[in-house]
Short mmCIF file of C-alpha atoms in Angstrom, two decimals:
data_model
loop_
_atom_site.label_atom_id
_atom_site.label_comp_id
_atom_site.label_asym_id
_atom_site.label_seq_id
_atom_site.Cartn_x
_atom_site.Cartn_y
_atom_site.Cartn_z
CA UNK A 1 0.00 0.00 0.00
CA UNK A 2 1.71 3.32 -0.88
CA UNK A 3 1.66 6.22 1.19
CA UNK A 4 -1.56 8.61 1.50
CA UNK A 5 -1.17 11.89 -0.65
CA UNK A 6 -0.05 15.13 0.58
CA UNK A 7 -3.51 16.16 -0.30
CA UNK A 8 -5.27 13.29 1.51
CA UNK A 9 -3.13 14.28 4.71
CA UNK A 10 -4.42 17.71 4.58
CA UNK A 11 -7.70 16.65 4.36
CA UNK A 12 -7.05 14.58 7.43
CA UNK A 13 -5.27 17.08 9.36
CA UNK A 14 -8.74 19.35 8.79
CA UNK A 15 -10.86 16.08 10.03
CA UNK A 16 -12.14 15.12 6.69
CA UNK A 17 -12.48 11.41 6.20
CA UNK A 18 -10.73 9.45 4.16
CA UNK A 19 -11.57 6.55 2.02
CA UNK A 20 -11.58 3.14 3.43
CA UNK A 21 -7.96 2.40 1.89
CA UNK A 22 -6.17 5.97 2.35
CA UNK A 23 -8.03 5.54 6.49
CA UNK A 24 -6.71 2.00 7.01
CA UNK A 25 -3.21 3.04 5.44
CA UNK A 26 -3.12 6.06 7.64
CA UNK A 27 -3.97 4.19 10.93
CA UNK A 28 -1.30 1.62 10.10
CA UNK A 29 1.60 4.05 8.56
CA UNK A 30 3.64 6.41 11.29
CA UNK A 31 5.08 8.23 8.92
CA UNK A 32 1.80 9.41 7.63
CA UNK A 33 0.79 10.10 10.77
CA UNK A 34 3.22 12.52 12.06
CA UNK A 35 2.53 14.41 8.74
CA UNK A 36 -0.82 15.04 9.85
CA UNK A 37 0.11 15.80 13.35
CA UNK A 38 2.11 18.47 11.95
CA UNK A 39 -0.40 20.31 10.33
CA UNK A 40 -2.81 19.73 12.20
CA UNK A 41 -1.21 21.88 14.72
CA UNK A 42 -2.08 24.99 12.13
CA UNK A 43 -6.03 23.51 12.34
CA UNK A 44 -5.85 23.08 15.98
CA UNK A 45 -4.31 26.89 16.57
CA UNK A 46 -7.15 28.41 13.80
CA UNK A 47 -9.68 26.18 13.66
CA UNK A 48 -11.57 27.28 16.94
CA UNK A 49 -14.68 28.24 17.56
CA UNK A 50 -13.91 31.89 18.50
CA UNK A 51 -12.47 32.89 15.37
CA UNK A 52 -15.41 31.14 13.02
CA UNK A 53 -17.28 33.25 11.13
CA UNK A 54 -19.42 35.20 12.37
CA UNK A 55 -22.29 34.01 14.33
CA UNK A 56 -24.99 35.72 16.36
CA UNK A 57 -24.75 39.74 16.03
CA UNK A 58 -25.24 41.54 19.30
CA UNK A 59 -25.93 45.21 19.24
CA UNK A 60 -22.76 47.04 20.72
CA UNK A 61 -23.91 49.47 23.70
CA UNK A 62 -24.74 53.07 22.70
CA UNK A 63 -21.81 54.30 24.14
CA UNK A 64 -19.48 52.39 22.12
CA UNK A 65 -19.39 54.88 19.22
CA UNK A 66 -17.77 57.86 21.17
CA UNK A 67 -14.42 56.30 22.36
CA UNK A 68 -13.94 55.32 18.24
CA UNK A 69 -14.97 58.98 17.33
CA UNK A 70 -12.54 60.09 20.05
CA UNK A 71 -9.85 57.93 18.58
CA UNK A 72 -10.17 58.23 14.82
CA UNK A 73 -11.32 62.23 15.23
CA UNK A 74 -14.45 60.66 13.00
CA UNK A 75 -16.93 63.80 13.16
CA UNK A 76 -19.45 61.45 10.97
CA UNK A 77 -21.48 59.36 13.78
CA UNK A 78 -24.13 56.09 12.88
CA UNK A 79 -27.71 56.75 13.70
CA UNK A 80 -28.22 55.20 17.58
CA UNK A 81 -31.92 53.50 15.97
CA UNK A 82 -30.20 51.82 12.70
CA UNK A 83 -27.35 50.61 14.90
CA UNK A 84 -29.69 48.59 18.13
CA UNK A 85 -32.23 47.70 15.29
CA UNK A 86 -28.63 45.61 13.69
CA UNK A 87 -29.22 42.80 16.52
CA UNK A 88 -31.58 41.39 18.89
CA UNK A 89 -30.79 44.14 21.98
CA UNK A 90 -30.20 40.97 24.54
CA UNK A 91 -27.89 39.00 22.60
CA UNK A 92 -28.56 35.36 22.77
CA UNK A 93 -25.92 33.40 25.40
CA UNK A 94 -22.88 32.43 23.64
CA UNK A 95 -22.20 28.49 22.97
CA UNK A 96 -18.44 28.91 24.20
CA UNK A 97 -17.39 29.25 27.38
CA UNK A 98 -15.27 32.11 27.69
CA UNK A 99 -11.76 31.68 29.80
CA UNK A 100 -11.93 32.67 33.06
CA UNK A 101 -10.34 36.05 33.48
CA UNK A 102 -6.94 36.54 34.73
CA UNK A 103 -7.78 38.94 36.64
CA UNK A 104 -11.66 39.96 37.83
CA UNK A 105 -12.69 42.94 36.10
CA UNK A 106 -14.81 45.48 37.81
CA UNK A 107 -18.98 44.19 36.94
CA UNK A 108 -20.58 46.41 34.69
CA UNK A 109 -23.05 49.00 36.83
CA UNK A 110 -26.84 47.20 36.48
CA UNK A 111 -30.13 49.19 35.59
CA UNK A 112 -30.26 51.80 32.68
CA UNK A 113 -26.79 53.51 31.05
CA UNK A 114 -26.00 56.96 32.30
CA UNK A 115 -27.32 60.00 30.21
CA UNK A 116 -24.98 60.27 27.29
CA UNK A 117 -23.79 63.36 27.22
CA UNK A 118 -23.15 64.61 23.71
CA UNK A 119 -19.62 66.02 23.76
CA UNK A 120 -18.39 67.99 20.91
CA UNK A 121 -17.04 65.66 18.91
CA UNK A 122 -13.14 66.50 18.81
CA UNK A 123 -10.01 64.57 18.08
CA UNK A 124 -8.35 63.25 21.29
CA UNK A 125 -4.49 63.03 21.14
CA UNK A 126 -5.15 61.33 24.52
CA UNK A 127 -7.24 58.37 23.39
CA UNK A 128 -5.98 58.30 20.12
CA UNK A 129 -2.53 57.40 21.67
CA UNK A 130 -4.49 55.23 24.24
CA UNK A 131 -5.89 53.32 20.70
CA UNK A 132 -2.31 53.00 19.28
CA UNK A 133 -1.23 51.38 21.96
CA UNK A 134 -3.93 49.19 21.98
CA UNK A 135 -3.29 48.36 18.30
CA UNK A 136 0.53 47.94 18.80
CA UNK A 137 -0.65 45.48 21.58
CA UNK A 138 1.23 47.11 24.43
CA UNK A 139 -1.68 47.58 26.40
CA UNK A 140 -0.57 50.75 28.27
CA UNK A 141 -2.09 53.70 28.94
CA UNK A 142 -1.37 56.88 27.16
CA UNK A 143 0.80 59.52 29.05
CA UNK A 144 2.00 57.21 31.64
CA UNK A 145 4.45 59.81 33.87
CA UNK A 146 7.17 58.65 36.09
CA UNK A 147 5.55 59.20 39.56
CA UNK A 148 7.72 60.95 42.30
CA UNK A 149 6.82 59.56 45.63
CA UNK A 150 6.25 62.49 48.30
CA UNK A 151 6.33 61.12 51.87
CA UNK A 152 4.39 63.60 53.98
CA UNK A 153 1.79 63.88 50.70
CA UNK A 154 0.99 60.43 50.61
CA UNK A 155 1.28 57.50 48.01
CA UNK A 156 0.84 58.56 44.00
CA UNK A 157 -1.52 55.75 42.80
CA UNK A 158 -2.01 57.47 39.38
CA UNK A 159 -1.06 59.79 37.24
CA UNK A 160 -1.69 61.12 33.62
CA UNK A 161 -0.21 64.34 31.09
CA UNK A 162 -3.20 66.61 30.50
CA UNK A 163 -2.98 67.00 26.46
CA UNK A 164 -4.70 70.06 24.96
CA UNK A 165 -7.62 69.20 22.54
CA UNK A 166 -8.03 71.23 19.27
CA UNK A 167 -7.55 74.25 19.51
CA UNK A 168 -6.55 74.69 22.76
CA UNK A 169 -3.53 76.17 24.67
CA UNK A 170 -4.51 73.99 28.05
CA UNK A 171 -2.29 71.71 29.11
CA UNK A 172 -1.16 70.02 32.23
CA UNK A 173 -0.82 67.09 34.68
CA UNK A 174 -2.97 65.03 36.95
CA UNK A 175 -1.70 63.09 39.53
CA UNK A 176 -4.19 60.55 42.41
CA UNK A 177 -2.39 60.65 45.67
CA UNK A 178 -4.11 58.35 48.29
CA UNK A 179 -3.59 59.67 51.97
CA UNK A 180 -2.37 57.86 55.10
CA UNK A 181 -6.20 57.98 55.87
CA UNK A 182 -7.00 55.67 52.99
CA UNK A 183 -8.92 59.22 50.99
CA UNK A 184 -7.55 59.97 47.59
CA UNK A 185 -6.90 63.18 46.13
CA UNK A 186 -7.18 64.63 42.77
CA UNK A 187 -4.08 66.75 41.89
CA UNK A 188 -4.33 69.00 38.65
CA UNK A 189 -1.69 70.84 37.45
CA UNK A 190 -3.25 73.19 35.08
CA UNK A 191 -0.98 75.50 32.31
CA UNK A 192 -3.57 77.31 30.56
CA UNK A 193 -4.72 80.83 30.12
CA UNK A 194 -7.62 82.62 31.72
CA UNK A 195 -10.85 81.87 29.64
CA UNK A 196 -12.41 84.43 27.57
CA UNK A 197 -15.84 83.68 28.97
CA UNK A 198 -16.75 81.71 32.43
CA UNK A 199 -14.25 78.88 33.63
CA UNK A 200 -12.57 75.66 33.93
CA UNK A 201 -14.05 72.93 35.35
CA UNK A 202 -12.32 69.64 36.41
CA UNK A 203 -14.13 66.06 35.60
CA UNK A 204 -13.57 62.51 35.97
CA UNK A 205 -15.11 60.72 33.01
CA UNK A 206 -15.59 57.13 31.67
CA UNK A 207 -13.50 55.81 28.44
CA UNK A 208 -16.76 56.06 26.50
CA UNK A 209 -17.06 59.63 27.84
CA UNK A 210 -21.12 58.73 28.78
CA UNK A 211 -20.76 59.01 32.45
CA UNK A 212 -19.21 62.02 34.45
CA UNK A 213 -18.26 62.77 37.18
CA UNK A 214 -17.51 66.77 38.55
CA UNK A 215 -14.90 67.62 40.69
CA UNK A 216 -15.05 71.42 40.50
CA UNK A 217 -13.65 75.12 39.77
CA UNK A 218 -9.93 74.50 38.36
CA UNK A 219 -7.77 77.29 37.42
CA UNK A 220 -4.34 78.25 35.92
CA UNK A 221 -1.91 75.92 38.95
CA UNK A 222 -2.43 73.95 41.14
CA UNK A 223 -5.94 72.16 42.45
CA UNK A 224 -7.08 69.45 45.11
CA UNK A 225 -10.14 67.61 44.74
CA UNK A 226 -11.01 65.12 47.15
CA UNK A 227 -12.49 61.66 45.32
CA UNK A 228 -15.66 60.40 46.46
CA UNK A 229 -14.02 56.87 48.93
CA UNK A 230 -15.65 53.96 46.61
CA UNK A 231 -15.07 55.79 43.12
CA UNK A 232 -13.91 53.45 40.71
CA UNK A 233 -10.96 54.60 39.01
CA UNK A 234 -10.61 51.91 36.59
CA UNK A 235 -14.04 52.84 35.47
CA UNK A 236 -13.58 56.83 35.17
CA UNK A 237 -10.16 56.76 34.59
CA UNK A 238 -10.19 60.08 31.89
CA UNK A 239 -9.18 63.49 33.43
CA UNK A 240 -10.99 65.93 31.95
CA UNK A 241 -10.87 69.91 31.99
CA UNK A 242 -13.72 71.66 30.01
CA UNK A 243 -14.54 75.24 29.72
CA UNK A 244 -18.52 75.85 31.61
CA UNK A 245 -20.62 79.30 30.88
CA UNK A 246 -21.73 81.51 33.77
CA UNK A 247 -25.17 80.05 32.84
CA UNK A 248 -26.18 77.95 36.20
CA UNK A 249 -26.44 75.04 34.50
CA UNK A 250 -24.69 72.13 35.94
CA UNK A 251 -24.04 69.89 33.12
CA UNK A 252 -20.95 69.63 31.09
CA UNK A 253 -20.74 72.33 28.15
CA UNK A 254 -19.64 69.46 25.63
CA UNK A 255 -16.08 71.86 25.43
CA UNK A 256 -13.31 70.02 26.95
CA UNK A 257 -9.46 71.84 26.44
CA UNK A 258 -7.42 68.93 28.16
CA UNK A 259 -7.92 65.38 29.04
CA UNK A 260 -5.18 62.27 30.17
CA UNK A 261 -5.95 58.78 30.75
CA UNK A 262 -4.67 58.09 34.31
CA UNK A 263 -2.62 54.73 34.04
CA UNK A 264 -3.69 53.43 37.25
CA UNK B 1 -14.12 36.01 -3.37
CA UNK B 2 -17.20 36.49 -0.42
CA UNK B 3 -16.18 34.24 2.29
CA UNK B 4 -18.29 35.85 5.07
CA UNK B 5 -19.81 38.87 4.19
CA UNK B 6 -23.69 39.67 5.33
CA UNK B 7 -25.72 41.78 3.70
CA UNK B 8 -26.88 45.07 5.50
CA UNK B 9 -29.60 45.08 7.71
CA UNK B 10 -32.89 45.96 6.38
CA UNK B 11 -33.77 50.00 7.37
CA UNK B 12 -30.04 51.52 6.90
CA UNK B 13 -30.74 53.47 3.95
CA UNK B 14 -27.83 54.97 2.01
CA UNK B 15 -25.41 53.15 -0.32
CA UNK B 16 -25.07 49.86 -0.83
CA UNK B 17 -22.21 48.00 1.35
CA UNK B 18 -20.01 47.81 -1.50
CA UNK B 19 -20.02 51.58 -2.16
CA UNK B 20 -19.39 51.74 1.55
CA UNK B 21 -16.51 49.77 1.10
CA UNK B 22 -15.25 52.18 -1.46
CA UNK B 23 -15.77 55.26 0.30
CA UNK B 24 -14.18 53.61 3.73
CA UNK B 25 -11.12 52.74 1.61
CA UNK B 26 -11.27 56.24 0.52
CA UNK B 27 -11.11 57.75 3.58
CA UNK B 28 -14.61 59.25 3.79
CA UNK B 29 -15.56 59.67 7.44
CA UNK B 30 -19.36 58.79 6.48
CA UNK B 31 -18.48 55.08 5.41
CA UNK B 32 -16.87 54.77 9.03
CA UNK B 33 -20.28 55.88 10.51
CA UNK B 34 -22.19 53.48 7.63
CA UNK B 35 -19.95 50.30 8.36
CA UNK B 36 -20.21 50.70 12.01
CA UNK B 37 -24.12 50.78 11.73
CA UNK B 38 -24.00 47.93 9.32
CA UNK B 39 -21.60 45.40 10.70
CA UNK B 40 -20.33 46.88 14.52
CA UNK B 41 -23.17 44.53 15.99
CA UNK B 42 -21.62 41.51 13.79
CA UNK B 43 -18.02 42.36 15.03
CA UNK B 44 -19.30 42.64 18.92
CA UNK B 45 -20.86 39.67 18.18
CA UNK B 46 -18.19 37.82 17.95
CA UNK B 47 -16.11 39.37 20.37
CA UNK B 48 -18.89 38.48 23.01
CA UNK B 49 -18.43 34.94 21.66
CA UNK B 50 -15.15 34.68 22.52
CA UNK B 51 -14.30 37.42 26.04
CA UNK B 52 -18.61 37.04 27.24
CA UNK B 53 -20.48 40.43 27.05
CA UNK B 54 -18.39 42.93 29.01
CA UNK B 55 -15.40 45.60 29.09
CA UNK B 56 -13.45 43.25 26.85
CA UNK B 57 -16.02 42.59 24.22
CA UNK B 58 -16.72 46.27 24.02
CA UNK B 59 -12.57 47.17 24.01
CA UNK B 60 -12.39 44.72 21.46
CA UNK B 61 -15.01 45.87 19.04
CA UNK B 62 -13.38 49.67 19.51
CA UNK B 63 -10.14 48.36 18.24
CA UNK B 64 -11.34 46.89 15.50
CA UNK B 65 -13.07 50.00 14.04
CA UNK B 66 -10.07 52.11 15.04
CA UNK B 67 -7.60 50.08 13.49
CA UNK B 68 -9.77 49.09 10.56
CA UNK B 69 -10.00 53.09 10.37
CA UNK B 70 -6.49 54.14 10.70
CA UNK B 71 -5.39 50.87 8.71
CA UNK B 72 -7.59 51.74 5.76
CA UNK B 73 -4.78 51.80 3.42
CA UNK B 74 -4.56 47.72 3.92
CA UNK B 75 -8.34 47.32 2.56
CA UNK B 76 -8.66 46.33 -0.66
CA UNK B 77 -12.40 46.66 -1.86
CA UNK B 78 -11.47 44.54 -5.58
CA UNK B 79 -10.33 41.62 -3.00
CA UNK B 80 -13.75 41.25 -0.88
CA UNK B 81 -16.40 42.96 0.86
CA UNK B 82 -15.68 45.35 3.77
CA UNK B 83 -17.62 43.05 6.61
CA UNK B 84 -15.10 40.42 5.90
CA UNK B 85 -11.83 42.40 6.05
CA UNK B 86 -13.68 43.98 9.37
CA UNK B 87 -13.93 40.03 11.03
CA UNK B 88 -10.44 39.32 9.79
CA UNK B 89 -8.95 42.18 12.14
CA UNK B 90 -11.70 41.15 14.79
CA UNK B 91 -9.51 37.88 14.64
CA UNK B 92 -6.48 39.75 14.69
CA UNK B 93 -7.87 41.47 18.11
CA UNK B 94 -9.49 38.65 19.37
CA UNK B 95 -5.73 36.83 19.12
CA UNK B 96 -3.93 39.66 20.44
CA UNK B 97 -6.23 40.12 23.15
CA UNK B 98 -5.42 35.95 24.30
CA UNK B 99 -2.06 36.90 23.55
CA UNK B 100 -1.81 39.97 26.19
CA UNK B 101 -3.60 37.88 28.68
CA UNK B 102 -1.27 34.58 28.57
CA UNK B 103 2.13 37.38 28.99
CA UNK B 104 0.39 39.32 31.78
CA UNK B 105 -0.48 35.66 33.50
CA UNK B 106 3.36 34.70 33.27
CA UNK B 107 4.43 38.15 34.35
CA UNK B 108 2.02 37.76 37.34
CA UNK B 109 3.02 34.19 37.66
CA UNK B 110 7.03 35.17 37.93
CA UNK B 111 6.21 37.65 40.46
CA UNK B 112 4.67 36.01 42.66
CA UNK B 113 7.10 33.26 42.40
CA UNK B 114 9.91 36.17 43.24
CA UNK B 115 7.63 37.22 46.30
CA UNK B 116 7.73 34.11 47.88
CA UNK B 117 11.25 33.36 46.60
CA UNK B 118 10.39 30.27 45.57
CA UNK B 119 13.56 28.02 44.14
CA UNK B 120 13.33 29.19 40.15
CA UNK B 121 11.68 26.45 38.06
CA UNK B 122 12.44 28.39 34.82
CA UNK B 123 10.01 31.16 34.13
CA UNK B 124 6.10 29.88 33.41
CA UNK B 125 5.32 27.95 30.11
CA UNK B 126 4.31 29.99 27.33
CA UNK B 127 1.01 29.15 25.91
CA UNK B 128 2.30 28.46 22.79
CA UNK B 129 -1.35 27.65 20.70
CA UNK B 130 -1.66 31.42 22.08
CA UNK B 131 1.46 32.71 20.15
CA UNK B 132 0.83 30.37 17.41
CA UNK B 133 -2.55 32.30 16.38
CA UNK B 134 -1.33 35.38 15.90
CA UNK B 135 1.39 34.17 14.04
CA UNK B 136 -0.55 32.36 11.79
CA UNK B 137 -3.29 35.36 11.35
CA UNK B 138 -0.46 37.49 9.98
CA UNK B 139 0.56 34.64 7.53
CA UNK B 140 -3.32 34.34 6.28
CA UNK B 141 -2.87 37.85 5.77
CA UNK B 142 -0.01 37.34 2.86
CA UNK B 143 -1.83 34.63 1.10
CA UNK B 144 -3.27 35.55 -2.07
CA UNK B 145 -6.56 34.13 -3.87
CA UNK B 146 -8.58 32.22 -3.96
CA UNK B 147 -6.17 30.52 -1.37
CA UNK B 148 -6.73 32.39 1.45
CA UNK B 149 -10.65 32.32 0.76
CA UNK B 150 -10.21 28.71 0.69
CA UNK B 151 -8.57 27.95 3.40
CA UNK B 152 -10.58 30.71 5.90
CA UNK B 153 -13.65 28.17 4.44
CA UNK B 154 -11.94 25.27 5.71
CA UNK B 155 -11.02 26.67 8.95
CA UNK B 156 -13.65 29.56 9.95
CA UNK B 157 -16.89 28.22 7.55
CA UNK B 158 -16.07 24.42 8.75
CA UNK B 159 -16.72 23.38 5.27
CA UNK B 160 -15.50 20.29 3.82
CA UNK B 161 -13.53 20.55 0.38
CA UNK B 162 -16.32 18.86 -1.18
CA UNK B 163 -18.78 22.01 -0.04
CA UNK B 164 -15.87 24.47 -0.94
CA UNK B 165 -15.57 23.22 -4.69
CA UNK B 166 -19.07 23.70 -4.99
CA UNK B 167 -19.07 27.30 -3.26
CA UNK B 168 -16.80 28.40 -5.16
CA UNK B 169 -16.84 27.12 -8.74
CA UNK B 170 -13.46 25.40 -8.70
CA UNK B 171 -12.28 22.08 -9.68
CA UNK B 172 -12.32 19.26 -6.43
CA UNK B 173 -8.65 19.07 -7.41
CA UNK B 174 -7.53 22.39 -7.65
CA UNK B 175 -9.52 22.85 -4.14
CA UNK B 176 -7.63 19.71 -2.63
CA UNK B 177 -4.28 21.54 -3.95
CA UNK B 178 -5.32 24.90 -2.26
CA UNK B 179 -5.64 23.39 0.67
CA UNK B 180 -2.52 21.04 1.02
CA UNK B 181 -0.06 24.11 -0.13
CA UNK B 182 -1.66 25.99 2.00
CA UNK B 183 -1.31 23.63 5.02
CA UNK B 184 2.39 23.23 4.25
CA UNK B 185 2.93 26.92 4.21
CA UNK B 186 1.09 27.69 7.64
CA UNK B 187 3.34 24.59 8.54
CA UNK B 188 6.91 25.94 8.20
CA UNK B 189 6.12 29.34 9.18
CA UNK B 190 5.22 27.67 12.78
CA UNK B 191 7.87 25.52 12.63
CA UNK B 192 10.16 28.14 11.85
CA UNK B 193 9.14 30.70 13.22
CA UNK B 194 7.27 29.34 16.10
CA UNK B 195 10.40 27.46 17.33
CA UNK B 196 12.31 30.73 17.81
CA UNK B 197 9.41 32.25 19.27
CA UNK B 198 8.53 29.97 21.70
CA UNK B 199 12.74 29.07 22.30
#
């Protein structure tokens, strides 16, 4: 019986069956057989469930879009409707079981999203260099800055550059100090002229910039904010510094001059 | 050659997906916004099928519009519809993402072995199937056609080459072919490559 053909093998290696003779050849021949072991280590790596084709879509949460707009500087933005009417909203349960997690990440916050707050849409530096990272697979945070530890001020626990945004001559650094106490502190270091109308306000924002957070009046130097103990810093980690009219109204203005990723 | 493409939902009105592919390859902001109403709940899809709905399926499905964005240059709308190209770099992140996970285990694992200065076994064991993917995605990546649309049949459609003669007009034998050169390839470049990555 001569050997199987190289094209029989591959067929084995994907799990195709062969015929009776090629089979019986195969089970008997160990030459044959380490040939299929050896590609069948390329099926084995690619070949897995998780990178088949596509399979059930699931709607991506509304606040998906704004970290890509922030990225790619994209002022174009899909319709909210056409994109949740693309999938069933509750996707169905996925067939694999996905690997447990390194490390546990912190649960995503039940009952309805936060108000989405529509920003000006405006190219980030900050999470555009968050993205390239991302994409050159370091997994790092944009602006990382050496930390200095201070004794008497406490422990640094984050830090971030402020970059201006378009247009802007703000710039900066922020720095989380936790106190002997166990309270954290928000340190801005603001470089930025006086406004030409009403003032800077400091924020603590989430990566899809839906949720916010205000810390308060921020000027040209130094500020302290105090964090509120249980705030999640992994889950607002984006410094933020926007520009607010006199106009008593406490939302954000959607005009942001400086924002850093802290790299806790 | 169509491999995996769907067609647009029913209700986004505008071009059709292979004007969108055009314009995205062009650079027009618009096709970003199109393709992500069109095919971002196909690409979180399938990031929820691998990481579970969460942060990571949500990272995921960023990256891949970002990089599909910023690495429009490497779309080619002659060589296949945009949705496809879009679930080969959700591969590419999917890999990447197994990838960061299996070095941030070992660097994890070798510090706690230094905390409890526990006698040096070596450092951890490399998960080497992990490295081996995203080796092998970048390989797909230089294949030509109709091999590469083969092969992604074989391996991501689970067709047999029976059912991929049949999809795609070719003769069984040229199919069979396909497949074993293909094979080989993806076979040295892990054997070559792999073994220095993994020595």
């Amino acid at each position: 019986m001569p050997h199987c053909t190289p094209e029989d093998l591959g067929l084995a290696a994907l799990g195709e069956p062969l015929a009776d003779d090629e089979a019986a050849h195969l089970a008997d021949c160990a030459a044959c057989r380490g040939e299929v072991a050896r590609l069948r280590r390329v099926v084995d790596a690619l070949a897995v469930p998780e990178l088949a084709a596509p399979g059930p879509a699931v709607a991506p949460p509304p606040g998906l879009w704004a970290g890509i707009a922030a990225a790619t500087g994209v002022a174009a933005a899909p319709r909210a409707d056409v994109v949740a009417a693309s999938a069933p909203a509750a996707g169905p349960v996925p067939d694999v079981v996905p690997e447990p997690l390194p490390a546990p990440l912190p649960a995503e916050p039940a009952g309805p999203m936060a108000p989405v707050v529509p920003l000006r849409s405006r190219r980030s530096r900050l999470l555009l260099a968050a993205a390239a990272a991302l994409v050159a697979g370091l997994g790092i945070g944009a602006g990382a800055v050496a930390l200095a530890t201070r004794g008497d001020d406490g422990v640094p626990v984050a830090a971030t550059v402020l970059d201006p945004l378009d247009g802007s001559d703000a710039s900066g650094r922020a720095e989380v100090v936790e106190r002997a106490d166990g309270t954290r502190v928000l340190q801005v270091e603001l470089s930025a002229g006086a406004p030409t109308e009403g003032y800077y306000e400091a924020w603590l924002l989430d990566e899809s910039v839906s949720g916010l957070i205000p810390l308060g009046v921020v000027r040209a130097g130094t500020e302290e904010f105090e964090l509120p103990a249980g705030l999640d810093l992994g889950e607002y980690p984006v410094v933020d510094v926007s520009v607010e009219p006199l106009d008593g109204d406490p939302a954000h203005s959607g005009v942001s001059v400086a924002r850093g990723l802290l790299d806790a | 050659m169509t491999t995996e493409a769907e067609p647009a939902p029913a209700g986004a009105a505008g071009p059709d997906d292979a004007e969108v592919g055009r314009r995205f390859a062009a650079g027009e902001e618009q096709a970003l916004a199109w393709a992500y109403e069109r095919w971002a709940a196909q690409v979180h899809g399938m990031a929820v099928r691998a990481f579970g709905p969460g942060p990571d399926a949500e990272d995921v499905t960023q990256q891949v519009f970002v990089s599909a964005w910023t690495g429009r240059a490497g779309y080619r709308p002659e060589q296949g519809p945009l949705p496809a190209w879009l679930t080969g770099v959700c591969r590419h992140k999917i890999a990447d993402t197994w990838a960061r996970r299996d070095r941030q285990r070992r660097a994890t694992e070798a510090a706690v072995a230094e905390l409890n200065a526990a006698p040096a076994g070596g450092p951890a064991p490399v998960d080497s199937t992990v490295a081996d993917r995203v080796l092998l995605l970048g390989e797909l990546d230089r294949l030509g056609q109709p091999q590469r649309g083969i092969i992604e049949l074989a391996f991501f459609a689970d067709l047999t080459h029976t059912q991929i003669a049949e999809r795609t007009g070719l003769p069984l034998g040229t199919v069979k072919s396909h497949i074993r050169r293909t094979l080989e390839r993806l076979r040295d470049r892990l054997e070559v490559d792999g073994a220095a990555l993994h020595a």
